[in-house]
Amino acid sequence: MALLLCASAHAADPVLSLGGREWTMRKSADMRAVTARDADSPGAWIENSTLELIQPLEASERDDAFILAVAFTAEGESCVSLEIGFPSLGDADWVDRVETDCVASSNSWKQLAQAARGQSLVKTVRYRIVVRGGARFRDADLLAGPARANTRALRAMVATPTIDALDTALREVKARAKLASQVDWPFATAQALAAVIDGSTRRDALPGVQIILKALGDRHSWVTVLDEQGRLTANGQLVPYRAPQSRLQALSEQRVVGWLTIPLLAAMGGLEAQDYASAIQAGLAQGQDASACGFVVDLTGHEGGNMWPGLEGLGPLFGADAVVGAFKPGPPWTIYKRETDGTGLWRDDVARLPVAVLLGPKTASSGEAIAVAFSGRPQTEFFGRRTGGFATSNQNVPLGDGMVAFVMTSEMADRHGRTFPKGLAPPVEDASDEDAGLRALAWLRTQAGCH
């Protein structure tokens, strides 16, 4: 490979022609031992140096996204890092600067990229490639410049399965997400491509998809990998199934109430979802068999997942064909009569029972959906603390190989059309879950049939 190496204004700082640009090369203070390399191997060999490229920016370019990408191979402890910065006037300080970790390549070719958002007040952008030890670079795969002009070349560096999954995420998120119009898409796309530059499989798109969803700023869009049964995983581990719990709680010597503890449900369907709804209705039946005069519905540990089995199980407390909420925009939530255990719970007197709902900061997403369904229900009161603030709805976007993105598309509204962007709060906040439970029982004692 022919390289141009010539003297610069300072004899100590030669200039290297690489990737169609002339880079100033300075020796690094962080020196590492270098294994002798074959001079005839393809690519530009760099040892313990920082390559620097400074480009002036026109006023129209200053708010653009910028990228720096390389393909390199290094041996042993040698590593490469990338940096994009925007010097202040006089180069005395930085307006902004981003950099990667120093990445090794384990003796194979590796790709690395960084993206940065420009600043309206800066007049130059500075790209740096830092080599600690020794590394060889492919001239054809070195990109440095505005993202708009280099996105196609950056995409070409990504393996087809990875880019296909990322493209699906970009297309679906732009079409569905409620806050899609607020995203700086050129920058978000450049960041996502930089994050997956060395990917080879569909699952390698995961970091890029996470960046896209975070850019929405809705706090609720996310991506995960489901197992073969469609169950959620977290950090590669299956989220364990926890069944709803029920018990009887004495109000007095003559009166009892049913206490239902409703946890997170990770299953998107299947037997676990069916068992979950059945367990809730079994708890309702337990209360009815004991002539319970009301119920406590404890949502303090319900952190999300699948909302529908919870609403199905609690259906008798709302009544058949009741509209208990809606997606905004989107369809209403209608309770349909499904007797999961044949206990005859769908009666008007059950739908009129007083219900105390316990809330807390861990009540989130689908847990908040159940709380929204109780909002506006007669004979109902909330106790506890403000919920997590995720009362929004997500649509599932399959990305292949088990990956699913959950994209926030609408808000949850109660039966009166009220939305809860900051979560649901009880009329009086309690200091703890225990205090909330005690006040709930005190309120139930004041209700008709529980005296």
CSV table of C-alpha atoms in Angstrom, one decimal:
chain,number,residue,atom,x,y,z
A,1,MET,CA,0.0,0.0,0.0
A,2,ALA,CA,1.4,3.4,-0.9
A,3,LEU,CA,1.4,5.9,1.9
A,4,LEU,CA,2.3,9.6,1.8
A,5,LEU,CA,4.5,10.5,4.7
A,6,CYS,CA,5.9,14.1,4.5
A,7,ALA,CA,7.1,16.8,6.8
A,8,SER,CA,4.6,19.2,8.4
A,9,ALA,CA,5.1,22.6,9.8
A,10,HIS,CA,6.8,21.0,12.8
A,11,ALA,CA,9.4,18.4,11.9
A,12,ALA,CA,8.3,16.2,14.8
A,13,ASP,CA,4.8,15.9,13.4
A,14,PRO,CA,4.8,14.1,10.0
A,15,VAL,CA,1.6,13.9,7.9
A,16,LEU,CA,0.2,10.5,6.9
A,17,SER,CA,-2.2,10.1,4.0
A,18,LEU,CA,-4.9,7.7,5.1
A,19,GLY,CA,-8.5,7.3,4.0
A,20,GLY,CA,-8.2,10.0,1.4
A,21,ARG,CA,-7.2,12.6,4.1
A,22,GLU,CA,-3.9,13.9,5.5
A,23,TRP,CA,-3.6,13.2,9.2
A,24,THR,CA,-1.0,14.8,11.5
A,25,MET,CA,0.8,12.0,13.4
A,26,ARG,CA,2.2,12.6,16.8
A,27,LYS,CA,3.9,10.1,19.1
A,28,SER,CA,1.9,9.0,22.1
A,29,ALA,CA,3.0,9.5,25.7
A,30,ASP,CA,1.4,6.1,26.5
A,31,MET,CA,4.0,3.8,24.8
A,32,ARG,CA,3.4,0.1,24.6
A,33,ALA,CA,5.7,-2.7,23.4
A,34,VAL,CA,5.1,-3.6,19.8
A,35,THR,CA,5.6,-7.0,18.1
A,36,ALA,CA,7.7,-6.7,14.9
A,37,ARG,CA,5.4,-6.7,11.9
A,38,ASP,CA,5.8,-7.8,8.3
A,39,ALA,CA,6.1,-4.6,6.3
A,40,ASP,CA,4.5,-6.2,3.2
A,41,SER,CA,1.2,-6.9,5.0
A,42,PRO,CA,-1.8,-4.9,3.7
A,43,GLY,CA,-2.8,-1.7,5.5
A,44,ALA,CA,-1.1,1.2,7.2
A,45,TRP,CA,1.0,0.2,10.2
A,46,ILE,CA,0.9,2.7,13.1
A,47,GLU,CA,2.9,2.5,16.4
A,48,ASN,CA,2.2,4.4,19.6
A,49,SER,CA,0.8,7.4,17.8
A,50,THR,CA,-2.2,9.7,17.7
A,51,LEU,CA,-3.5,10.6,14.2
A,52,GLU,CA,-5.3,13.9,14.1
A,53,LEU,CA,-7.4,15.6,11.5
A,54,ILE,CA,-8.9,19.1,11.9
A,55,GLN,CA,-11.6,20.3,9.5
A,56,PRO,CA,-13.2,23.8,9.4
A,57,LEU,CA,-17.0,23.8,9.4
A,58,GLU,CA,-19.3,26.0,7.4
A,59,ALA,CA,-22.2,27.5,9.4
A,60,SER,CA,-24.6,25.1,7.7
A,61,GLU,CA,-22.6,22.1,8.9
A,62,ARG,CA,-22.1,22.9,12.6
A,63,ASP,CA,-25.3,21.2,13.9
A,64,ASP,CA,-24.7,18.1,11.8
A,65,ALA,CA,-23.8,14.7,13.2
A,66,PHE,CA,-20.2,13.6,12.6
A,67,ILE,CA,-18.7,10.1,12.4
A,68,LEU,CA,-15.3,8.5,12.6
A,69,ALA,CA,-14.9,4.8,11.7
A,70,VAL,CA,-11.9,2.5,11.2
A,71,ALA,CA,-11.1,-1.1,10.5
A,72,PHE,CA,-7.9,-2.3,12.2
A,73,THR,CA,-6.0,-5.3,13.5
A,74,ALA,CA,-3.7,-5.3,16.6
A,75,GLU,CA,-1.7,-7.9,18.5
A,76,GLY,CA,-1.3,-8.6,22.2
A,77,GLU,CA,-2.1,-5.6,24.5
A,78,SER,CA,-2.2,-3.1,21.6
A,79,CYS,CA,-5.5,-1.2,21.3
A,80,VAL,CA,-7.1,1.6,19.4
A,81,SER,CA,-9.5,4.4,20.5
A,82,LEU,CA,-11.4,7.1,18.6
A,83,GLU,CA,-12.2,10.6,19.5
A,84,ILE,CA,-14.3,13.4,18.0
A,85,GLY,CA,-14.1,16.8,19.5
A,86,PHE,CA,-15.2,20.4,18.9
A,87,PRO,CA,-12.4,22.8,20.1
A,88,SER,CA,-13.4,26.2,21.4
A,89,LEU,CA,-11.9,29.3,19.8
A,90,GLY,CA,-8.1,29.3,20.3
A,91,ASP,CA,-8.2,25.5,20.9
A,92,ALA,CA,-7.6,26.2,24.6
A,93,ASP,CA,-10.6,24.1,25.7
A,94,TRP,CA,-13.4,21.8,24.3
A,95,VAL,CA,-17.0,22.7,23.7
A,96,ASP,CA,-17.7,19.0,23.5
A,97,ARG,CA,-15.7,15.8,23.1
A,98,VAL,CA,-16.7,12.1,22.9
A,99,GLU,CA,-14.4,9.1,22.7
A,100,THR,CA,-14.5,5.3,22.7
A,101,ASP,CA,-12.7,2.9,25.0
A,102,CYS,CA,-9.3,1.6,23.9
A,103,VAL,CA,-10.3,-1.6,22.0
A,104,ALA,CA,-8.1,-4.6,21.2
A,105,SER,CA,-8.7,-6.8,18.2
A,106,SER,CA,-7.3,-10.2,19.3
A,107,ASN,CA,-5.1,-10.5,16.2
A,108,SER,CA,-8.1,-10.3,13.9
A,109,TRP,CA,-9.7,-7.4,11.9
A,110,LYS,CA,-12.1,-5.4,13.9
A,111,GLN,CA,-14.2,-2.3,13.1
A,112,LEU,CA,-14.7,0.6,15.5
A,113,ALA,CA,-16.8,3.8,15.1
A,114,GLN,CA,-17.8,6.9,17.0
A,115,ALA,CA,-20.5,9.5,16.4
A,116,ALA,CA,-20.9,13.0,17.8
A,117,ARG,CA,-23.4,15.8,17.5
A,118,GLY,CA,-22.1,19.2,16.3
A,119,GLN,CA,-22.4,22.5,18.1
A,120,SER,CA,-23.8,25.7,16.6
A,121,LEU,CA,-21.0,27.8,18.1
A,122,VAL,CA,-18.0,25.8,17.0
A,123,LYS,CA,-16.0,26.4,13.8
A,124,THR,CA,-13.9,23.2,13.6
A,125,VAL,CA,-14.2,19.5,14.3
A,126,ARG,CA,-11.2,17.4,15.4
A,127,TYR,CA,-10.9,13.7,14.7
A,128,ARG,CA,-8.3,11.6,16.5
A,129,ILE,CA,-7.3,8.0,16.2
A,130,VAL,CA,-5.2,6.9,19.2
A,131,VAL,CA,-2.9,3.8,18.9
A,132,ARG,CA,-1.4,2.3,22.0
A,133,GLY,CA,1.1,-0.3,20.9
A,134,GLY,CA,0.8,-1.2,17.2
A,135,ALA,CA,-2.1,-1.5,14.8
A,136,ARG,CA,-2.7,-1.9,11.1
A,137,PHE,CA,-5.5,0.0,9.3
A,138,ARG,CA,-7.4,-0.6,6.1
A,139,ASP,CA,-7.3,2.5,4.1
A,140,ALA,CA,-10.6,1.9,2.3
A,141,ASP,CA,-12.5,1.5,5.6
A,142,LEU,CA,-11.5,4.8,7.2
A,143,LEU,CA,-14.3,7.3,7.4
A,144,ALA,CA,-14.2,10.8,8.9
A,145,GLY,CA,-16.8,13.5,8.2
A,146,PRO,CA,-20.4,14.6,8.4
A,147,ALA,CA,-22.8,11.7,8.9
A,148,ARG,CA,-25.1,12.8,6.1
A,149,ALA,CA,-22.3,12.4,3.6
A,150,ASN,CA,-20.9,9.1,5.0
A,151,THR,CA,-24.0,7.2,6.2
A,152,ARG,CA,-24.1,5.0,3.1
A,153,ALA,CA,-20.4,4.1,3.5
A,154,LEU,CA,-20.8,3.4,7.2
A,155,ARG,CA,-23.8,1.1,6.5
A,156,ALA,CA,-21.7,-0.8,4.0
A,157,MET,CA,-19.3,-1.7,6.7
A,158,VAL,CA,-22.0,-3.4,8.8
A,159,ALA,CA,-22.8,-7.1,8.1
A,160,THR,CA,-26.1,-7.8,6.4
A,161,PRO,CA,-28.0,-9.6,9.2
A,162,THR,CA,-27.1,-6.8,11.7
A,163,ILE,CA,-28.1,-3.9,9.3
A,164,ASP,CA,-31.3,-5.7,8.4
A,165,ALA,CA,-32.4,-5.9,12.1
A,166,LEU,CA,-31.3,-2.3,12.6
A,167,ASP,CA,-33.2,-1.1,9.5
A,168,THR,CA,-36.4,-2.8,10.7
A,169,ALA,CA,-36.1,-1.1,14.1
A,170,LEU,CA,-35.5,2.3,12.4
A,171,ARG,CA,-38.4,1.9,10.0
A,172,GLU,CA,-40.9,0.7,12.6
A,173,VAL,CA,-39.9,3.2,15.3
A,174,LYS,CA,-40.2,6.1,12.9
A,175,ALA,CA,-43.7,4.9,11.8
A,176,ARG,CA,-45.1,4.0,15.2
A,177,ALA,CA,-43.4,5.8,18.1
A,178,LYS,CA,-45.5,8.6,19.7
A,179,LEU,CA,-42.5,10.8,20.1
A,180,ALA,CA,-40.8,9.9,16.8
A,181,SER,CA,-41.1,13.5,15.4
A,182,GLN,CA,-39.0,14.8,18.3
A,183,VAL,CA,-35.9,12.7,17.5
A,184,ASP,CA,-32.7,14.0,15.7
A,185,TRP,CA,-32.7,11.1,13.3
A,186,PRO,CA,-29.4,11.8,11.5
A,187,PHE,CA,-27.6,11.8,14.8
A,188,ALA,CA,-29.5,8.8,16.3
A,189,THR,CA,-28.9,6.8,13.1
A,190,ALA,CA,-25.2,7.6,13.1
A,191,GLN,CA,-24.9,6.6,16.8
A,192,ALA,CA,-26.8,3.4,16.2
A,193,LEU,CA,-24.6,2.4,13.2
A,194,ALA,CA,-21.4,3.2,15.2
A,195,ALA,CA,-22.6,1.0,18.0
A,196,VAL,CA,-23.1,-2.0,15.7
A,197,ILE,CA,-20.2,-1.4,13.3
A,198,ASP,CA,-18.5,-4.7,14.2
A,199,GLY,CA,-21.7,-6.8,14.3
A,200,SER,CA,-22.3,-10.0,12.3
A,201,THR,CA,-25.7,-11.4,13.5
A,202,ARG,CA,-29.2,-10.0,14.0
A,203,ARG,CA,-28.7,-9.9,17.8
A,204,ASP,CA,-25.6,-7.8,17.3
A,205,ALA,CA,-28.0,-5.0,16.4
A,206,LEU,CA,-29.2,-4.9,20.0
A,207,PRO,CA,-27.0,-1.9,21.2
A,208,GLY,CA,-28.0,0.1,18.1
A,209,VAL,CA,-31.7,-0.6,18.8
A,210,GLN,CA,-31.2,0.5,22.4
A,211,ILE,CA,-29.8,3.8,21.2
A,212,ILE,CA,-32.7,4.4,18.8
A,213,LEU,CA,-35.3,3.7,21.6
A,214,LYS,CA,-33.4,5.8,24.1
A,215,ALA,CA,-33.4,8.7,21.6
A,216,LEU,CA,-37.2,8.8,21.8
A,217,GLY,CA,-37.0,10.1,25.4
A,218,ASP,CA,-40.2,8.5,26.5
A,219,ARG,CA,-38.5,6.3,29.2
A,220,HIS,CA,-40.8,3.3,28.3
A,221,SER,CA,-39.6,2.1,24.9
A,222,TRP,CA,-37.1,-0.8,25.3
A,223,VAL,CA,-35.8,-4.0,23.6
A,224,THR,CA,-35.2,-7.5,24.9
A,225,VAL,CA,-34.7,-11.1,23.8
A,226,LEU,CA,-37.6,-13.5,24.3
A,227,ASP,CA,-37.0,-17.2,24.9
A,228,GLU,CA,-38.5,-19.9,22.7
A,229,GLN,CA,-41.8,-19.8,24.7
A,230,GLY,CA,-42.1,-16.0,24.2
A,231,ARG,CA,-41.1,-15.2,27.8
A,232,LEU,CA,-39.1,-12.1,28.7
A,233,THR,CA,-35.4,-12.3,29.6
A,234,ALA,CA,-33.3,-9.8,31.5
A,235,ASN,CA,-29.5,-9.8,31.1
A,236,GLY,CA,-29.8,-13.1,29.3
A,237,GLN,CA,-31.7,-14.7,32.2
A,238,LEU,CA,-35.3,-15.8,32.1
A,239,VAL,CA,-37.6,-13.5,34.2
A,240,PRO,CA,-39.1,-16.1,36.6
A,241,TYR,CA,-42.9,-16.6,36.8
A,242,ARG,CA,-44.5,-15.4,40.0
A,243,ALA,CA,-48.1,-16.3,40.6
A,244,PRO,CA,-50.6,-13.9,42.1
A,245,GLN,CA,-51.2,-14.5,45.8
A,246,SER,CA,-54.5,-14.3,47.8
A,247,ARG,CA,-55.5,-14.5,51.4
A,248,LEU,CA,-58.3,-13.5,53.7
A,249,GLN,CA,-57.8,-10.5,56.0
A,250,ALA,CA,-60.0,-10.0,59.1
A,251,LEU,CA,-61.6,-6.6,59.5
A,252,SER,CA,-63.5,-7.5,62.7
A,253,GLU,CA,-64.8,-10.6,64.4
A,254,GLN,CA,-67.6,-10.7,61.8
A,255,ARG,CA,-66.1,-9.3,58.6
A,256,VAL,CA,-63.3,-10.3,56.3
A,257,VAL,CA,-61.9,-9.0,53.0
A,258,GLY,CA,-59.9,-10.7,50.3
A,259,TRP,CA,-56.3,-9.5,49.8
A,260,LEU,CA,-54.9,-10.0,46.2
A,261,THR,CA,-51.2,-9.4,45.6
A,262,ILE,CA,-50.7,-9.0,41.8
A,263,PRO,CA,-47.1,-9.3,40.6
A,264,LEU,CA,-45.3,-8.6,37.4
A,265,LEU,CA,-46.1,-11.0,34.5
A,266,ALA,CA,-43.3,-11.5,32.0
A,267,ALA,CA,-45.1,-14.0,29.8
A,268,MET,CA,-46.6,-12.6,26.6
A,269,GLY,CA,-49.0,-15.6,26.4
A,270,GLY,CA,-49.2,-19.3,26.9
A,271,LEU,CA,-49.9,-21.3,30.0
A,272,GLU,CA,-48.2,-18.9,32.4
A,273,ALA,CA,-50.6,-16.1,31.3
A,274,GLN,CA,-53.6,-18.4,31.6
A,275,ASP,CA,-52.5,-19.6,35.1
A,276,TYR,CA,-51.9,-16.0,36.2
A,277,ALA,CA,-55.5,-15.0,35.3
A,278,SER,CA,-56.9,-18.2,36.9
A,279,ALA,CA,-54.9,-17.6,40.1
A,280,ILE,CA,-56.5,-14.1,40.4
A,281,GLN,CA,-60.0,-15.4,40.0
A,282,ALA,CA,-59.3,-18.2,42.4
A,283,GLY,CA,-58.5,-15.5,44.9
A,284,LEU,CA,-61.7,-13.7,44.2
A,285,ALA,CA,-63.6,-17.0,44.6
A,286,GLN,CA,-61.8,-17.6,47.9
A,287,GLY,CA,-63.1,-14.2,49.1
A,288,GLN,CA,-66.6,-14.9,47.9
A,289,ASP,CA,-66.7,-18.3,49.6
A,290,ALA,CA,-65.8,-16.5,52.9
A,291,SER,CA,-68.4,-13.8,52.3
A,292,ALA,CA,-65.8,-11.1,51.9
A,293,CYS,CA,-67.3,-7.6,52.1
A,294,GLY,CA,-64.6,-6.1,49.8
A,295,PHE,CA,-61.0,-6.6,48.4
A,296,VAL,CA,-57.6,-5.1,48.7
A,297,VAL,CA,-55.7,-5.2,45.3
A,298,ASP,CA,-52.0,-4.8,46.1
A,299,LEU,CA,-50.1,-3.5,43.0
A,300,THR,CA,-47.0,-2.3,44.9
A,301,GLY,CA,-44.8,-5.0,43.4
A,302,HIS,CA,-46.3,-5.0,39.9
A,303,GLU,CA,-43.5,-3.7,37.7
A,304,GLY,CA,-45.0,-4.4,34.3
A,305,GLY,CA,-45.1,-7.0,31.6
A,306,ASN,CA,-48.4,-8.3,30.2
A,307,MET,CA,-51.4,-6.3,31.3
A,308,TRP,CA,-54.2,-8.4,29.8
A,309,PRO,CA,-54.2,-11.5,32.1
A,310,GLY,CA,-54.4,-9.2,35.1
A,311,LEU,CA,-57.4,-7.4,33.8
A,312,GLU,CA,-59.0,-10.7,32.8
A,313,GLY,CA,-58.5,-12.2,36.2
A,314,LEU,CA,-59.9,-9.1,38.0
A,315,GLY,CA,-62.8,-8.8,35.5
A,316,PRO,CA,-65.6,-9.7,37.9
A,317,LEU,CA,-64.7,-6.6,40.0
A,318,PHE,CA,-65.5,-4.4,37.0
A,319,GLY,CA,-68.4,-6.3,35.5
A,320,ALA,CA,-69.0,-7.9,32.1
A,321,ASP,CA,-68.7,-5.6,29.1
A,322,ALA,CA,-67.4,-2.7,31.3
A,323,VAL,CA,-65.1,-0.2,29.5
A,324,VAL,CA,-62.4,0.5,32.1
A,325,GLY,CA,-59.9,2.5,30.1
A,326,ALA,CA,-58.4,3.1,26.7
A,327,PHE,CA,-55.2,3.7,24.8
A,328,LYS,CA,-54.9,7.3,23.6
A,329,PRO,CA,-54.8,7.1,20.7
A,330,GLY,CA,-56.1,3.5,20.4
A,331,PRO,CA,-59.0,1.2,21.3
A,332,PRO,CA,-60.9,1.0,24.5
A,333,TRP,CA,-60.3,-1.7,27.2
A,334,THR,CA,-63.4,-3.7,27.4
A,335,ILE,CA,-63.9,-6.4,30.0
A,336,TYR,CA,-65.3,-9.6,28.5
A,337,LYS,CA,-66.8,-12.4,30.6
A,338,ARG,CA,-64.5,-15.3,30.9
A,339,GLU,CA,-64.9,-17.6,33.8
A,340,THR,CA,-61.5,-19.3,34.1
A,341,ASP,CA,-62.5,-21.6,37.0
A,342,GLY,CA,-66.3,-21.9,36.8
A,343,THR,CA,-67.0,-20.3,40.1
A,344,GLY,CA,-69.8,-18.0,39.0
A,345,LEU,CA,-68.1,-14.7,39.9
A,346,TRP,CA,-69.7,-12.6,37.2
A,347,ARG,CA,-72.4,-11.0,39.3
A,348,ASP,CA,-73.5,-7.5,39.9
A,349,ASP,CA,-73.0,-7.7,43.6
A,350,VAL,CA,-69.3,-8.6,43.0
A,351,ALA,CA,-68.8,-5.7,40.6
A,352,ARG,CA,-70.2,-3.4,43.3
A,353,LEU,CA,-67.9,-4.5,46.1
A,354,PRO,CA,-65.6,-1.9,47.6
A,355,VAL,CA,-61.9,-2.2,46.5
A,356,ALA,CA,-58.8,-0.6,48.0
A,357,VAL,CA,-55.9,-0.4,45.6
A,358,LEU,CA,-52.4,-0.2,46.9
A,359,LEU,CA,-49.8,1.7,44.8
A,360,GLY,CA,-46.1,2.4,45.0
A,361,PRO,CA,-43.1,3.6,43.1
A,362,LYS,CA,-42.5,0.1,41.8
A,363,THR,CA,-46.0,0.0,40.3
A,364,ALA,CA,-45.2,0.6,36.6
A,365,SER,CA,-46.3,0.0,33.1
A,366,SER,CA,-48.8,-2.9,33.1
A,367,GLY,CA,-49.2,-2.5,36.9
A,368,GLU,CA,-50.2,1.1,36.2
A,369,ALA,CA,-52.6,-0.2,33.5
A,370,ILE,CA,-54.5,-2.1,36.2
A,371,ALA,CA,-54.5,0.9,38.4
A,372,VAL,CA,-55.9,3.0,35.5
A,373,ALA,CA,-58.7,0.4,35.1
A,374,PHE,CA,-59.7,1.0,38.7
A,375,SER,CA,-59.5,4.8,38.3
A,376,GLY,CA,-63.1,6.1,38.3
A,377,ARG,CA,-64.6,2.9,39.4
A,378,PRO,CA,-67.3,3.4,42.1
A,379,GLN,CA,-66.5,2.2,45.6
A,380,THR,CA,-62.8,2.3,44.9
A,381,GLU,CA,-59.9,4.2,46.7
A,382,PHE,CA,-56.2,4.4,46.1
A,383,PHE,CA,-53.6,4.2,48.9
A,384,GLY,CA,-49.8,4.2,49.1
A,385,ARG,CA,-47.5,6.3,47.0
A,386,ARG,CA,-47.2,7.7,43.5
A,387,THR,CA,-46.5,5.1,40.8
A,388,GLY,CA,-43.5,4.9,38.5
A,389,GLY,CA,-44.8,7.1,35.7
A,390,PHE,CA,-45.0,4.6,32.9
A,391,ALA,CA,-48.7,4.7,32.2
A,392,THR,CA,-48.1,4.4,28.4
A,393,SER,CA,-48.7,1.7,25.9
A,394,ASN,CA,-46.1,-0.2,23.9
A,395,GLN,CA,-46.4,-2.1,20.6
A,396,ASN,CA,-44.3,-5.1,20.0
A,397,VAL,CA,-41.9,-5.0,17.0
A,398,PRO,CA,-40.3,-8.4,16.2
A,399,LEU,CA,-36.7,-8.0,15.0
A,400,GLY,CA,-35.8,-11.6,14.4
A,401,ASP,CA,-33.8,-14.2,16.4
A,402,GLY,CA,-35.9,-13.6,19.5
A,403,MET,CA,-35.4,-9.9,19.6
A,404,VAL,CA,-38.5,-7.7,20.3
A,405,ALA,CA,-38.6,-4.0,20.6
A,406,PHE,CA,-41.4,-2.5,22.7
A,407,VAL,CA,-42.2,0.9,21.3
A,408,MET,CA,-44.3,3.5,23.1
A,409,THR,CA,-47.2,4.4,20.9
A,410,SER,CA,-49.9,5.9,23.1
A,411,GLU,CA,-50.9,6.9,26.6
A,412,MET,CA,-53.2,5.1,29.0
A,413,ALA,CA,-56.4,6.8,29.8
A,414,ASP,CA,-59.0,5.9,32.4
A,415,ARG,CA,-62.8,5.6,31.8
A,416,HIS,CA,-63.1,9.4,32.0
A,417,GLY,CA,-60.3,10.1,29.5
A,418,ARG,CA,-57.7,11.2,32.1
A,419,THR,CA,-54.1,10.4,31.4
A,420,PHE,CA,-51.3,10.0,33.9
A,421,PRO,CA,-47.9,11.3,32.5
A,422,LYS,CA,-46.5,11.5,36.0
A,423,GLY,CA,-48.0,8.4,37.3
A,424,LEU,CA,-51.1,7.7,39.5
A,425,ALA,CA,-51.1,9.2,43.0
A,426,PRO,CA,-53.4,8.4,45.9
A,427,PRO,CA,-55.3,11.3,47.5
A,428,VAL,CA,-53.0,11.0,50.5
A,429,GLU,CA,-49.5,9.6,50.3
A,430,ASP,CA,-48.4,7.0,52.8
A,431,ALA,CA,-45.0,6.7,54.3
A,432,SER,CA,-44.7,3.0,53.6
A,433,ASP,CA,-46.5,0.0,52.0
A,434,GLU,CA,-47.4,-1.1,55.5
A,435,ASP,CA,-49.0,2.2,56.4
A,436,ALA,CA,-50.9,2.0,53.1
A,437,GLY,CA,-52.3,-1.4,53.9
A,438,LEU,CA,-53.4,-0.3,57.4
A,439,ARG,CA,-55.2,2.8,56.0
A,440,ALA,CA,-56.8,0.6,53.3
A,441,LEU,CA,-58.3,-1.7,55.9
A,442,ALA,CA,-59.5,1.3,57.9
A,443,TRP,CA,-61.3,2.7,54.8
A,444,LEU,CA,-62.9,-0.7,54.0
A,445,ARG,CA,-64.3,-0.8,57.6
A,446,THR,CA,-66.3,2.4,56.7
A,447,GLN,CA,-67.8,0.9,53.6
A,448,ALA,CA,-71.4,-0.5,53.3
A,449,GLY,CA,-71.4,-4.2,54.2
A,450,CYS,CA,-68.1,-4.0,56.1
A,451,HIS,CA,-69.3,-2.3,59.2
